[in-house]
Amino acid sequence: MSRRRNLEAAGQAVTHLVLVAICLLFVLPFAWMILSSFKPALEIIKIPQTLLPRKWTLINFSTIFQRLQFWRFFLNSLIVCVSVTLIAILSSSLAGFVFTKFKFAGKEVIFIVFLSGLMIPFSIIVIPLYLFISKIGLENTYLGLILPLCVSPFGIFLMRQFMEGIPMDMIEAARIDGASNLWIFTRVMAPLSTAGMGGVGVFTFLWTWNQLWWPLVIISKARMRPLSLAVAALTFQHAKRYDMIVTGATLAVIPVLLVFIFAQRSLIKGMTLTGMKV
Amino acid sequence: MAKSFLIKRKYLFPLMVLGPLLVWYVLFMYYPTVYSIWASLHLWVADNPAKSTFVGLKNYLDMFTIDPRFKKSLANTFIYVLTKTALVIPIGLVIALLFERLRRGTKVYILAVFLPALCSATAVGILFTYLFQPSFGLFNAVLKTIGLPTQPFLTDAKQAIFCVIATDAWQYMGFTTLIFFTGLMNIPYHFVEAARVDGARAWRTFFSIKLPIMGHTLAFLVVYTVINAFQFFDFVFVMTQSGGGTGGASGGPGYSSSVLSLMVYNEGMLRPNVDKATAVATIILAIVLILTIVQYRILRPKWEY
């Protein structure tokens, strides 16, 4: 019997070892990148390379913020991401309320029309969208960036699933008491679905933060670039400056790391519940 | 009178919520989609699109017969989809099975594997461009250390697309692992226990019990991964930007690593060659729609447990 227990313990140890090796494959490139952003420019292209900087420096960060004005790109990203996230949370939960607590003809059809937005590839809408947005004069504006991103088919779907669970009796009771729909939404529905709204919020924020294609198309003025585009632009404007490129990529990842640390629970739960990738 | 007022009041709120949303869907999704399909059937006139002449399937036929870029992009897209799926599905499943064996500490490992999936393709793509760099990149340093010849990676027309696929697969792996792991955790314990009591070995339990039950998860992941890979843009755009020093458009060296979605951007925004770009986009839409229908068919559960 104890032989079997020993065997099991050995098996566990081997599994742990294998998994540590696998995890290193996923973590090491990030560590390499973040540590490289603390190396002076010459050390980054020097052979042989070391994991830890031989000389630690913050010069890459000061250059990228002061000379390349990355604070501005941060601000752009923040403005766009916060706006998109707020509008998406509000519209998704209002739609969830209507889809679950109202009865009217054509409800299912409208829901399918909304949901099918999930399967339309961005490549089919990108060119007409560009022509349309630039025609109404919103090229190189925050509004032009925000408008096509601010409704989330996935968020609507998620909020409908979530609000399905709120008992209809509560709504009926409030209605009999003469409560308006807006009151029911703000005082009953919204407080009961904060978890769902949080999920939609985290997803939408990360998704918007990571957007590249739409900003690339609609933003041609350098100062209006969101961070993701600014980082990508480093590779074609300063192709040989690996010190700047690595530091830019590090900056793009840091906010995601923060969200990851603070919201890992709802993230993983949302991912497994819905099987969706950001 | 009172009743009709009540009915109107009842519809007012849904109308006020769904109305603006419907307008958004028409303006930002359905109108652009229809416009793309329309443009792909015309000889598009940039100055006055209304004056475009209808040419039927000419744009499509031209691409299939005389455009080497399109053929290369189409071939690359299929290579991309197949290789990525073949990498992330089995490896993700193996890692998930390792997770399942663990008694404790699973969460830390999940977080580590899952981290890249949350980061932007831009950042990950740039990171790997740096690691793939031929002279001072990490990968060639590793190859040199273990005594293998160094590689040109992204600067080589044959290797570039595979470097991009490897990067994408690396980022995507955490996602498949997590979904498989959840699937494994959801298998009722008494199924596995019954097999164990009957004396079934681990591999037998896996192939006869776990895999059939997970069939649904597996089908979902395969189709979802394929749909996702068909329309992917970011990695190819970021990583092949200056490949081979061709400058300008991504997909280098030359157009050796171009894929369909990148072609939509290069033709539609850089040249601009709107009719051709929208024809490529329509092909992507058609493929994605077919796959979505397949997904819907497969995923209707056939049995319960």
Short mmCIF file of C-alpha atoms in Angstrom, two decimals, chain A residues 102-103 175-176 178-179 181, chain B residues 1-14:
data_model
loop_
_atom_site.label_atom_id
_atom_site.label_comp_id
_atom_site.label_asym_id
_atom_site.label_seq_id
_atom_site.Cartn_x
_atom_site.Cartn_y
_atom_site.Cartn_z
CA PHE A 102 -40.54 42.31 -22.08
CA LYS A 103 -42.89 40.51 -24.43
CA ARG A 175 -44.71 47.36 -12.05
CA ILE A 176 -47.86 46.89 -9.96
CA GLY A 178 -46.27 51.80 -10.42
CA ALA A 179 -42.50 51.82 -10.92
CA ASN A 181 -39.09 50.90 -16.50
CA MET B 1 -58.62 54.40 -24.99
CA ALA B 2 -56.95 53.69 -21.67
CA LYS B 3 -55.94 50.26 -22.91
CA SER B 4 -54.31 51.45 -26.11
CA PHE B 5 -52.39 54.01 -24.11
CA LEU B 6 -51.11 51.25 -21.85
CA ILE B 7 -50.02 49.15 -24.82
CA LYS B 8 -48.17 52.09 -26.33
CA ARG B 9 -46.48 52.73 -23.03
CA LYS B 10 -45.49 49.09 -22.87
CA TYR B 11 -43.76 49.24 -26.26
CA LEU B 12 -42.15 52.61 -25.71
CA PHE B 13 -39.27 51.39 -23.56
CA PRO B 14 -38.18 48.45 -25.74
#
